[in-house]
Short mmCIF file of C-alpha atoms in Angstrom, two decimals:
data_model
loop_
_atom_site.label_atom_id
_atom_site.label_comp_id
_atom_site.label_asym_id
_atom_site.label_seq_id
_atom_site.Cartn_x
_atom_site.Cartn_y
_atom_site.Cartn_z
CA MET A 240 -61.73 -5.51 -16.48
CA THR A 241 -58.47 -5.45 -15.19
CA ALA A 242 -56.01 -8.47 -15.60
CA GLN A 243 -55.13 -9.72 -11.98
CA LYS A 244 -50.97 -10.87 -11.82
CA SER A 245 -51.15 -14.25 -9.89
CA LEU A 246 -48.76 -14.50 -7.23
CA PRO A 247 -45.75 -16.92 -7.78
CA GLU A 248 -46.81 -20.35 -6.65
CA ILE A 249 -45.03 -21.69 -3.58
CA VAL A 250 -43.16 -25.12 -4.38
CA ILE A 251 -41.35 -25.67 -1.26
CA SER A 252 -43.11 -24.70 2.14
CA ILE A 253 -40.65 -25.25 5.30
CA ARG A 254 -42.85 -24.37 8.77
CA GLY A 255 -41.13 -24.66 12.23
CA VAL A 256 -38.67 -27.74 11.38
CA LYS A 257 -36.57 -28.86 14.27
CA LYS A 258 -33.51 -31.42 14.03
CA SER A 259 -31.20 -32.62 16.77
CA PHE A 260 -28.08 -34.65 16.44
CA GLY A 261 -27.96 -36.24 19.86
CA ASP A 262 -28.13 -33.17 22.29
CA TYR A 263 -26.97 -30.70 19.60
CA GLU A 264 -29.87 -28.77 18.27
CA VAL A 265 -29.11 -27.89 14.53
CA LEU A 266 -32.49 -26.61 13.21
CA LYS A 267 -34.51 -24.86 15.76
CA GLY A 268 -37.57 -23.89 14.13
CA ALA A 269 -36.91 -22.84 10.78
CA ASP A 270 -39.41 -21.15 8.32
CA LEU A 271 -38.99 -20.88 4.55
CA ASP A 272 -40.62 -20.64 1.06
CA LEU A 273 -39.39 -21.29 -2.12
CA TYR A 274 -41.30 -19.73 -4.92
CA GLU A 275 -42.01 -21.18 -8.64
CA ARG A 276 -38.84 -20.31 -10.93
CA GLU A 277 -36.82 -18.46 -7.71
CA ASN A 278 -33.18 -18.95 -7.33
CA LEU A 279 -33.04 -18.83 -3.05
CA VAL A 280 -29.78 -18.73 -1.43
CA VAL A 281 -29.36 -19.83 2.19
CA LEU A 282 -26.31 -18.44 3.55
CA GLY A 283 -24.83 -19.45 7.11
CA ARG A 284 -21.77 -20.04 8.86
CA SER A 285 -19.91 -23.75 8.73
CA GLY A 286 -22.40 -26.02 11.16
CA THR A 287 -25.57 -24.14 11.00
CA GLY A 288 -27.72 -26.80 9.37
CA LYS A 289 -27.96 -25.48 5.86
CA SER A 290 -26.98 -28.92 4.29
CA VAL A 291 -29.40 -30.64 7.01
CA LEU A 292 -32.12 -28.61 5.47
CA ILE A 293 -32.15 -29.38 1.95
CA LYS A 294 -31.36 -33.03 3.05
CA ILE A 295 -34.69 -32.92 4.82
CA ILE A 296 -36.43 -31.41 1.75
CA SER A 297 -35.01 -34.08 -0.60
CA GLY A 298 -36.18 -36.82 2.36
CA LEU A 299 -32.46 -38.08 2.81
CA LEU A 300 -33.20 -36.87 6.60
CA THR A 301 -36.12 -36.54 8.61
CA GLN A 302 -37.03 -33.66 10.85
CA ASP A 303 -37.88 -34.18 14.63
CA SER A 304 -40.67 -31.83 14.05
CA GLY A 305 -42.22 -29.31 11.83
CA THR A 306 -43.25 -29.63 8.37
CA VAL A 307 -42.03 -29.74 5.06
CA ASN A 308 -44.06 -29.40 1.87
CA VAL A 309 -42.49 -29.88 -1.48
CA LEU A 310 -44.60 -29.51 -4.37
CA GLY A 311 -47.99 -29.79 -2.25
CA LYS A 312 -46.53 -33.03 -0.63
CA ASP A 313 -45.59 -33.46 2.85
CA VAL A 314 -42.37 -35.02 2.67
CA SER A 315 -42.26 -36.64 5.99
CA LYS A 316 -45.58 -38.59 5.49
CA LEU A 317 -44.54 -39.92 1.88
CA GLY A 318 -44.25 -43.85 1.62
CA PRO A 319 -40.83 -45.09 -0.50
CA LYS A 320 -42.98 -45.36 -3.71
CA GLU A 321 -44.47 -41.61 -3.43
CA LEU A 322 -40.88 -40.19 -2.37
CA LEU A 323 -39.41 -41.95 -5.35
CA ALA A 324 -41.97 -40.20 -7.36
CA LEU A 325 -41.45 -36.96 -5.69
CA ARG A 326 -37.62 -37.15 -6.28
CA LEU A 327 -38.12 -37.25 -9.58
CA ASN A 328 -38.98 -33.54 -9.59
CA VAL A 329 -36.57 -32.73 -7.16
CA GLY A 330 -32.78 -32.65 -8.22
CA PHE A 331 -29.67 -32.91 -5.62
CA SER A 332 -26.35 -31.18 -6.49
CA PHE A 333 -23.82 -32.29 -3.74
CA GLN A 334 -21.08 -30.79 -2.56
CA ASN A 335 -18.44 -33.58 -3.31
CA SER A 336 -20.42 -33.80 -6.88
CA ALA A 337 -21.03 -37.83 -5.52
CA LEU A 338 -20.13 -39.10 -9.08
CA TYR A 339 -20.20 -42.87 -9.11
CA ASP A 340 -16.56 -43.40 -9.75
CA SER A 341 -16.44 -46.71 -11.16
CA MET A 342 -18.89 -45.46 -14.09
CA THR A 343 -17.89 -43.38 -16.99
CA VAL A 344 -19.56 -39.78 -17.65
CA ARG A 345 -22.29 -41.46 -19.75
CA LYS A 346 -23.00 -44.21 -17.36
CA ASN A 347 -23.29 -41.58 -14.60
CA LEU A 348 -25.59 -39.54 -16.76
CA GLU A 349 -27.69 -42.58 -18.09
CA PHE A 350 -28.04 -44.30 -14.45
CA PRO A 351 -31.03 -42.28 -13.37
CA LEU A 352 -32.69 -42.15 -16.68
CA VAL A 353 -32.56 -45.79 -17.41
CA ARG A 354 -33.79 -46.61 -14.36
CA ASN A 355 -36.81 -44.09 -14.03
CA ARG A 356 -37.66 -43.41 -17.93
CA LYS A 357 -37.57 -46.99 -19.19
CA HIS A 358 -39.99 -46.20 -21.95
CA LEU A 359 -37.04 -44.17 -23.45
CA THR A 360 -35.08 -45.95 -26.31
CA LYS A 361 -31.54 -46.00 -26.82
CA GLY A 362 -31.47 -43.25 -29.42
CA GLU A 363 -33.64 -40.82 -26.95
CA ILE A 364 -31.41 -41.64 -23.76
CA ASN A 365 -28.28 -40.37 -25.91
CA TYR A 366 -30.06 -37.40 -27.08
CA ALA A 367 -31.16 -36.68 -23.24
CA VAL A 368 -27.22 -37.57 -22.31
CA GLU A 369 -25.82 -35.22 -25.32
CA THR A 370 -28.30 -32.72 -24.35
CA VAL A 371 -27.26 -32.24 -20.68
CA LEU A 372 -23.53 -32.48 -21.05
CA ASP A 373 -23.92 -29.79 -23.73
CA ALA A 374 -26.08 -27.59 -21.41
CA VAL A 375 -23.24 -27.81 -18.56
CA GLY A 376 -20.28 -27.18 -21.95
CA LEU A 377 -18.80 -30.71 -20.93
CA SER A 378 -19.57 -33.11 -24.40
CA GLN A 379 -16.08 -34.16 -24.50
CA THR A 380 -15.80 -35.61 -21.25
CA ILE A 381 -18.24 -37.97 -22.34
CA HIS A 382 -16.00 -41.33 -22.13
CA GLN A 383 -13.83 -40.17 -19.25
CA MET A 384 -14.10 -41.50 -15.53
CA PRO A 385 -14.75 -39.12 -13.00
CA SER A 386 -11.15 -39.52 -11.16
CA GLU A 387 -10.17 -38.00 -14.66
CA LEU A 388 -12.00 -34.88 -14.10
CA SER A 389 -11.11 -31.57 -12.29
CA GLY A 390 -13.07 -30.33 -9.35
CA GLY A 391 -15.15 -27.79 -11.68
CA GLN A 392 -15.95 -30.72 -14.26
CA ARG A 393 -16.92 -32.69 -11.40
CA LYS A 394 -19.55 -30.02 -10.36
CA ARG A 395 -20.77 -29.73 -13.71
CA ILE A 396 -21.40 -33.20 -14.40
CA GLY A 397 -23.12 -33.53 -11.08
CA ILE A 398 -25.45 -30.98 -11.87
CA ALA A 399 -25.87 -32.53 -15.72
CA ARG A 400 -26.88 -35.90 -14.04
CA THR A 401 -29.38 -34.07 -11.68
CA LEU A 402 -30.86 -32.13 -14.67
CA ILE A 403 -31.33 -35.22 -16.92
CA LEU A 404 -34.37 -36.28 -15.15
CA GLN A 405 -35.60 -32.62 -15.89
CA PRO A 406 -36.44 -31.74 -12.18
CA GLN A 407 -38.90 -28.75 -11.22
CA ILE A 408 -36.62 -27.91 -8.44
CA MET A 409 -32.83 -28.04 -7.96
CA LEU A 410 -31.04 -28.21 -4.67
CA TYR A 411 -27.16 -27.21 -4.84
CA ASP A 412 -25.24 -27.81 -1.85
CA GLU A 413 -22.25 -25.65 -1.67
CA PRO A 414 -21.82 -25.60 -5.43
CA THR A 415 -18.62 -23.37 -5.43
CA ALA A 416 -16.94 -25.01 -2.12
CA GLY A 417 -13.35 -25.61 -3.03
CA LEU A 418 -13.18 -24.43 -6.39
CA ASP A 419 -11.09 -21.69 -7.74
CA PRO A 420 -12.71 -17.94 -8.32
CA ILE A 421 -12.57 -18.43 -12.29
CA THR A 422 -14.40 -21.48 -11.92
CA CYS A 423 -16.60 -20.35 -9.14
CA ILE A 424 -17.74 -17.72 -11.61
CA GLU A 425 -18.26 -20.36 -14.08
CA ILE A 426 -20.44 -22.55 -11.75
CA ASN A 427 -22.46 -19.28 -10.75
CA SER A 428 -23.28 -18.73 -14.45
CA LEU A 429 -24.15 -22.41 -14.91
CA ILE A 430 -26.78 -22.08 -12.18
CA ASN A 431 -28.33 -19.25 -13.82
CA GLU A 432 -28.31 -20.83 -16.95
CA VAL A 433 -30.12 -23.76 -15.59
CA GLN A 434 -32.74 -21.77 -14.14
CA GLU A 435 -33.18 -19.96 -17.46
CA ARG A 436 -33.18 -22.91 -20.00
CA PHE A 437 -34.81 -25.59 -17.60
CA HIS A 438 -37.27 -23.08 -15.74
CA THR A 439 -36.05 -24.53 -12.32
CA SER A 440 -36.58 -23.21 -8.87
CA SER A 441 -33.55 -23.83 -6.68
CA ILE A 442 -32.39 -23.33 -3.29
CA ILE A 443 -28.55 -22.75 -3.28
CA ILE A 444 -26.64 -23.62 -0.18
CA THR A 445 -23.32 -21.61 0.53
CA HIS A 446 -21.17 -19.48 2.41
CA ASP A 447 -19.82 -17.75 -0.77
CA LEU A 448 -21.15 -14.28 -1.06
CA THR A 449 -20.00 -13.69 -4.64
CA CYS A 450 -22.07 -16.94 -5.56
CA ALA A 451 -24.95 -15.65 -3.25
CA LYS A 452 -25.28 -12.27 -4.95
CA GLU A 453 -24.46 -13.88 -8.35
CA THR A 454 -27.16 -16.48 -8.30
CA GLY A 455 -29.87 -15.41 -5.88
CA ASP A 456 -33.03 -13.62 -6.17
CA ARG A 457 -33.54 -13.93 -2.53
CA ILE A 458 -31.29 -14.48 0.27
CA ALA A 459 -32.04 -16.48 3.30
CA MET A 460 -29.91 -16.01 6.45
CA LEU A 461 -29.85 -18.90 8.58
CA LEU A 462 -28.43 -18.20 12.28
CA ASP A 463 -28.68 -20.10 15.36
CA GLY A 464 -31.05 -22.51 13.68
CA GLN A 465 -33.65 -20.15 12.50
CA PHE A 466 -34.04 -18.00 9.37
CA GLN A 467 -33.17 -14.52 10.81
CA LYS A 468 -33.45 -12.57 7.68
CA ILE A 469 -34.90 -12.93 4.31
CA GLY A 470 -34.97 -10.52 1.34
CA THR A 471 -32.83 -9.35 -1.70
CA PHE A 472 -28.84 -9.29 -1.28
CA ASP A 473 -29.13 -5.79 -0.13
CA GLU A 474 -31.87 -5.87 1.86
CA VAL A 475 -30.06 -8.65 3.89
CA PHE A 476 -26.75 -6.80 4.06
CA ALA A 477 -28.16 -3.51 4.97
CA SER A 478 -29.42 -4.88 8.05
CA ASP A 479 -27.64 -3.85 11.39
CA ASP A 480 -27.70 -7.38 12.62
CA GLU A 481 -24.31 -7.92 14.49
CA ARG A 482 -24.68 -11.54 13.34
CA ILE A 483 -25.09 -10.53 9.66
CA LYS A 484 -22.68 -7.53 9.27
CA PRO A 485 -19.46 -10.02 9.94
CA PHE A 486 -20.49 -12.32 7.08
CA TYR A 487 -20.45 -9.00 4.67
CA ASP A 488 -17.32 -7.54 6.18
CA TYR A 489 -15.06 -10.74 5.86
CA ASN A 490 -16.31 -11.84 2.58
CA PHE A 491 -14.69 -10.34 -0.62
CA ILE A 492 -17.35 -9.31 -3.35
CA VAL A 493 -16.65 -9.02 -7.09
CA MET B 260 -24.83 -55.00 21.41
CA LEU B 261 -28.60 -55.40 21.31
CA LEU B 262 -28.73 -52.09 19.37
CA GLU B 263 -26.45 -53.47 16.76
CA LEU B 264 -28.23 -56.97 16.94
CA TYR B 265 -31.74 -55.13 16.22
CA ARG B 266 -30.15 -53.29 13.30
CA VAL B 267 -28.81 -56.45 11.96
CA HIS B 268 -32.38 -57.94 11.89
CA GLN B 269 -33.78 -54.96 10.18
CA PHE B 270 -30.83 -54.99 7.60
CA VAL B 271 -31.64 -58.60 6.65
CA MET B 272 -35.63 -58.23 6.81
CA LYS B 273 -35.19 -55.27 4.29
CA PHE B 274 -33.32 -57.78 2.25
CA PHE B 275 -35.86 -60.20 1.91
CA LYS B 276 -38.55 -57.43 1.56
CA GLU B 277 -36.81 -55.80 -1.44
CA PHE B 278 -35.88 -59.44 -2.85
CA LEU B 279 -39.53 -60.53 -3.31
CA PHE B 280 -40.45 -57.74 -5.40
CA PRO B 281 -39.24 -56.66 -8.71
CA PRO B 282 -37.66 -54.85 -10.67
CA TYR B 283 -34.44 -56.67 -10.47
CA GLU B 284 -30.88 -55.34 -11.43
CA GLY B 285 -30.40 -58.30 -13.79
CA LYS B 286 -27.53 -56.90 -15.25
CA GLU B 287 -25.97 -55.67 -12.18
CA ILE B 288 -26.37 -58.90 -10.99
CA ILE B 289 -24.65 -60.56 -13.89
CA ARG B 290 -21.80 -57.93 -13.63
CA GLN B 291 -21.43 -58.66 -9.65
CA CYS B 292 -21.31 -62.75 -10.27
CA TYR B 293 -18.57 -62.39 -12.75
CA GLN B 294 -16.93 -59.90 -10.53
CA VAL B 295 -17.11 -62.53 -7.31
CA GLY B 296 -16.19 -65.15 -9.62
CA TYR B 297 -13.38 -63.60 -11.13
CA ARG B 298 -11.86 -61.73 -8.21
CA SER B 299 -11.47 -65.47 -6.22
CA LEU B 300 -10.79 -67.72 -9.15
CA LEU B 301 -7.17 -67.87 -9.28
CA LEU B 302 -6.65 -68.09 -5.57
CA ILE B 303 -9.01 -70.81 -5.19
CA SER B 304 -7.57 -72.80 -7.78
CA LEU B 305 -3.96 -72.76 -6.44
CA THR B 306 -5.42 -73.25 -3.23
CA GLY B 307 -7.90 -76.19 -3.94
CA PHE B 308 -4.89 -77.89 -5.81
CA ILE B 309 -2.30 -77.44 -3.08
CA THR B 310 -4.74 -78.84 -0.50
CA GLY B 311 -5.64 -81.86 -2.71
CA ILE B 312 -1.82 -82.31 -2.82
CA VAL B 313 -1.01 -81.93 0.50
CA PHE B 314 -4.11 -83.55 2.30
CA THR B 315 -3.57 -86.76 0.00
CA LYS B 316 0.27 -86.52 1.33
CA GLN B 317 -0.56 -86.22 4.67
CA SER B 318 -3.01 -89.17 5.03
CA ARG B 319 -1.23 -91.87 2.93
CA PRO B 320 0.85 -92.74 6.14
CA SER B 321 -2.05 -93.28 8.42
CA LEU B 322 -3.94 -95.48 5.60
CA ALA B 323 -0.68 -97.31 4.83
CA GLU B 324 -0.33 -98.64 8.53
CA PHE B 325 -3.58 -100.47 7.83
CA GLY B 326 -2.63 -101.26 4.30
CA ALA B 327 -5.38 -99.09 2.98
CA THR B 328 -4.20 -96.53 0.81
CA SER B 329 -6.58 -97.73 -1.77
CA TRP B 330 -9.20 -95.69 -0.01
CA LEU B 331 -7.10 -92.47 -0.55
CA PRO B 332 -9.38 -91.31 -3.20
CA SER B 333 -12.45 -92.09 -1.01
CA LEU B 334 -10.72 -90.17 2.04
CA VAL B 335 -9.66 -87.29 -0.34
CA GLY B 336 -12.77 -86.70 -2.09
CA ILE B 337 -15.48 -86.79 0.87
CA ALA B 338 -13.04 -84.61 2.92
CA LEU B 339 -13.01 -82.39 -0.07
CA LEU B 340 -16.74 -82.73 -0.75
CA ARG B 341 -18.13 -82.56 2.89
CA THR B 342 -15.81 -79.77 4.37
CA LEU B 343 -12.53 -78.60 3.01
CA ALA B 344 -14.20 -77.39 -0.25
CA PRO B 345 -16.98 -75.38 1.38
CA LEU B 346 -14.62 -74.22 3.66
CA LEU B 347 -11.84 -73.11 1.98
CA THR B 348 -13.71 -71.41 -0.54
CA ALA B 349 -16.03 -69.49 1.95
CA LEU B 350 -12.79 -67.98 3.83
CA ILE B 351 -11.23 -67.17 0.86
CA SER B 352 -14.35 -65.36 -0.49
CA ALA B 353 -14.94 -63.62 3.03
CA GLY B 354 -11.42 -62.53 2.57
CA LYS B 355 -11.24 -61.51 -1.42
CA VAL B 356 -14.93 -60.77 -1.63
CA GLY B 357 -16.70 -59.58 1.66
CA SER B 358 -13.60 -57.02 2.19
CA SER B 359 -14.13 -55.78 -1.29
CA ILE B 360 -17.75 -55.26 -1.12
CA GLY B 361 -17.45 -53.61 2.43
CA ALA B 362 -14.72 -51.26 1.23
CA GLU B 363 -16.60 -50.52 -1.89
CA LEU B 364 -20.03 -49.65 -0.32
CA GLY B 365 -18.27 -48.01 2.62
CA SER B 366 -16.46 -45.84 0.33
CA MET B 367 -19.50 -45.16 -1.58
CA LYS B 368 -21.26 -44.08 1.55
CA VAL B 369 -18.50 -41.83 2.66
CA THR B 370 -18.79 -39.99 -0.84
CA GLU B 371 -22.37 -39.82 -0.81
CA GLN B 372 -23.09 -41.57 -3.66
CA ILE B 373 -25.41 -43.79 -2.33
CA ASP B 374 -27.37 -40.73 -1.04
CA ALA B 375 -26.78 -39.68 -4.80
CA MET B 376 -28.71 -42.48 -6.10
CA GLU B 377 -31.54 -42.25 -3.41
CA VAL B 378 -32.31 -38.70 -4.51
CA SER B 379 -32.10 -39.45 -8.42
CA ALA B 380 -35.18 -41.83 -7.59
CA THR B 381 -33.19 -45.20 -7.69
CA ASN B 382 -33.45 -47.51 -4.66
CA PRO B 383 -29.76 -48.07 -3.88
CA PHE B 384 -30.58 -51.35 -1.60
CA LYS B 385 -31.89 -52.91 -4.66
CA PHE B 386 -29.01 -52.08 -6.69
CA LEU B 387 -26.30 -52.22 -4.55
CA VAL B 388 -27.12 -54.99 -1.63
CA ILE B 389 -29.86 -57.33 -3.39
CA SER B 390 -27.46 -57.59 -6.48
CA ARG B 391 -24.23 -58.42 -4.24
CA VAL B 392 -25.74 -60.84 -1.75
CA ILE B 393 -27.94 -62.68 -4.77
CA ALA B 394 -24.32 -62.67 -6.48
CA THR B 395 -22.20 -64.37 -3.39
CA THR B 396 -25.17 -66.76 -2.85
CA VAL B 397 -25.41 -68.15 -6.65
CA THR B 398 -21.40 -68.06 -7.16
CA ILE B 399 -19.84 -69.47 -4.07
CA PRO B 400 -21.77 -72.68 -4.41
CA ILE B 401 -20.66 -72.95 -7.98
CA LEU B 402 -16.83 -71.72 -6.65
CA THR B 403 -17.16 -74.81 -3.91
CA PHE B 404 -17.69 -77.26 -6.44
CA TYR B 405 -14.60 -75.65 -8.59
CA THR B 406 -12.44 -75.98 -5.97
CA ALA B 407 -13.45 -79.50 -4.79
CA LEU B 408 -12.57 -80.59 -8.62
CA VAL B 409 -9.21 -78.90 -8.53
CA GLY B 410 -8.44 -80.49 -4.81
CA LEU B 411 -9.72 -84.05 -6.88
CA ILE B 412 -7.05 -83.22 -9.61
CA GLY B 413 -4.37 -82.26 -6.95
CA GLY B 414 -5.07 -85.84 -5.10
CA PHE B 415 -4.95 -87.63 -8.19
CA VAL B 416 -1.63 -86.20 -9.25
CA ASN B 417 -0.23 -87.20 -5.78
CA VAL B 418 -2.09 -90.72 -6.20
CA MET B 419 -0.54 -91.09 -9.65
CA PHE B 420 3.02 -91.00 -8.64
CA ASN B 421 2.72 -93.11 -5.74
CA GLU B 422 0.29 -95.59 -6.15
CA ASN B 423 -0.20 -95.72 -9.96
CA THR B 424 -3.75 -95.48 -10.19
CA SER B 425 -5.55 -94.26 -13.38
CA PHE B 426 -7.81 -91.13 -13.32
CA ILE B 427 -11.03 -93.43 -14.10
CA ALA B 428 -10.09 -95.81 -11.08
CA TYR B 429 -9.45 -92.74 -8.81
CA ILE B 430 -12.78 -90.84 -9.83
CA GLN B 431 -14.83 -94.43 -9.57
CA SER B 432 -13.40 -94.79 -6.02
CA PHE B 433 -14.32 -91.53 -5.17
CA LEU B 434 -17.85 -91.50 -6.87
CA ASP B 435 -18.33 -94.72 -4.87
CA SER B 436 -17.92 -93.36 -1.87
CA ILE B 437 -19.72 -90.08 -1.88
CA THR B 438 -23.55 -90.00 -1.19
CA PHE B 439 -26.53 -87.66 -2.06
CA LEU B 440 -26.30 -86.36 1.30
CA ASP B 441 -23.09 -85.22 0.73
CA ILE B 442 -23.96 -83.21 -2.23
CA THR B 443 -26.91 -81.44 -1.03
CA ALA B 444 -25.46 -80.71 2.42
CA SER B 445 -22.19 -79.36 0.64
CA THR B 446 -24.51 -77.14 -1.98
CA ILE B 447 -26.97 -75.88 1.03
CA LYS B 448 -23.71 -75.10 3.24
CA SER B 449 -22.10 -73.10 0.41
CA ILE B 450 -25.37 -71.50 -0.41
CA VAL B 451 -25.61 -70.15 3.39
CA PHE B 452 -22.01 -69.39 3.41
CA GLY B 453 -22.38 -67.33 -0.07
CA PHE B 454 -25.58 -65.38 1.67
CA THR B 455 -23.69 -64.64 4.81
CA ILE B 456 -20.62 -63.32 3.22
CA GLY B 457 -22.65 -60.96 0.78
CA MET B 458 -24.83 -59.81 3.66
CA VAL B 459 -21.86 -59.05 6.25
CA GLY B 460 -20.05 -57.24 3.48
CA CYS B 461 -23.07 -55.32 2.63
CA TYR B 462 -24.00 -54.42 5.97
CA GLN B 463 -20.68 -53.26 6.86
CA GLY B 464 -20.06 -51.19 4.14
CA TYR B 465 -23.65 -49.71 3.78
CA ASN B 466 -23.75 -48.98 7.61
CA SER B 467 -19.97 -47.72 7.74
CA SER B 468 -19.39 -44.33 9.52
CA ARG B 469 -18.50 -41.46 7.86
CA GLY B 470 -14.54 -40.97 7.04
CA THR B 471 -11.87 -42.87 5.38
CA GLU B 472 -11.13 -44.86 8.66
CA GLY B 473 -14.94 -45.83 8.57
CA VAL B 474 -14.41 -47.44 4.98
CA GLY B 475 -11.30 -49.53 6.36
CA LYS B 476 -13.13 -50.38 9.38
CA ALA B 477 -16.02 -51.84 7.13
CA ALA B 478 -13.88 -53.81 5.19
CA ASN B 479 -11.88 -55.23 8.15
CA SER B 480 -15.15 -56.28 9.98
CA ALA B 481 -16.47 -57.79 6.70
CA VAL B 482 -13.59 -60.05 6.88
CA VAL B 483 -13.42 -60.84 10.37
CA ILE B 484 -17.07 -61.06 11.03
CA GLY B 485 -17.92 -62.92 7.68
CA MET B 486 -14.91 -65.63 8.43
CA PHE B 487 -16.29 -66.18 12.14
CA LEU B 488 -20.00 -66.68 10.75
CA VAL B 489 -18.94 -69.29 8.56
CA PHE B 490 -17.04 -71.69 10.97
CA VAL B 491 -19.93 -70.94 13.26
CA GLU B 492 -22.40 -72.26 10.30
CA GLU B 493 -19.64 -75.05 9.51
CA ILE B 494 -20.31 -76.62 13.04
CA VAL B 495 -23.94 -76.15 13.07
CA ALA B 496 -24.24 -77.67 9.10
CA THR B 497 -22.26 -80.60 10.49
CA GLN B 498 -24.28 -81.31 13.29
CA ILE B 499 -27.23 -80.99 11.01
CA THR B 500 -25.63 -83.49 8.76
CA PHE B 501 -24.80 -85.92 11.35
CA PHE B 502 -28.26 -85.81 12.21
CA PHE B 503 -29.80 -86.57 9.45
CA LYS B 504 -27.14 -89.60 8.69
CA THR B 505 -27.90 -91.38 11.94
#
């Protein structure tokens, strides 16, 4: 008897998603699958709907048509309670980190935990906070306010806050935007470490090719509201598509 | 205009829907109550005290014409309890607390902190809006009676120097002139004012447009609309109180 290698499970399935803002149609029938324990990078120019797509996945926005299935559930058809339950499994790291600026780092990290894991003791909460802070390498910042942190540190704390609920899926919105090259490399490494340590499946929105190459198992090119090319980094940029080539030509790859 | 009214209606309905069902953010409600009271206390103390002194001083000549200066404690007390204290407290709170709520929530909206709460499986409406509206609805009536008390003390300071009246006689005269309806009306009115200030501040902040300009606009609208609605409610409340008196 031969052992059959099972195919990786699809954790996010997007089919024919359309989204308009007024007369401007951002997504024009996007199709995409995210497999379990995969890092999928969505590349595209500014304003092409990359962030809109992950906001639809997390239920912050609703698509005009098409379906978005996350962990087997159609997001647009979920009620408020079901959506909250789903969100426990879908972490979202914001472009500007979106830390609660009136709370210390500790309070920021405790916030989702205290509200969603009510059975935890104070000791267990402290342990969870220390674990995720250690994972992002910022244990020393625990008592600091967000305003006292650098841009890179804020990104890391944002990721830590997302990780504290131990989600199955991570959505990163422009994780390296506005950071210096060294910090970008550190964030790229962190994304890979998170996947290895927490076994997450991730969608990484970026227009930074270094980030795409370092973190992505697959790259999905979003052009004119649709995914025009999906494959490994080399496959995508071996394309003769005149809309994809400039992306590579104008980016500096380490 | 109609669309805006519809949005306000939806927001208020959502408040009651969320308010009726637990869980409640107890610690956040207490923190907000403290914030609302603390932010306004100094200004309210000063304004209430000065209003008591000035109102007593301005009323004396008219009463003196009829030889009725002994009615000053009653006049000051009734004016403070029925209108001045609720109105002053509400206007100061609309300025201090309403603008602060509008700016804070507006800023949170702009920097995606509200979205961050939502994606971390927390109900931001419950945490931010319900707690703040409960805080203003509970705290502003307390501040109103505090303003009335401070105003009465201000009035007494003026009366003491001019009429040589004792504090006990002053308070007795005030207590003899007020009715249960005065206290009830004042309480209900200040609860409505508190609810309005909290709701307007939260609505403006929660629905502010993106960008720093939106934050300023939210804070400004929270004050202007909050004050306008307080005046409208004052007129309605006065009419209703007179209806019950007659």
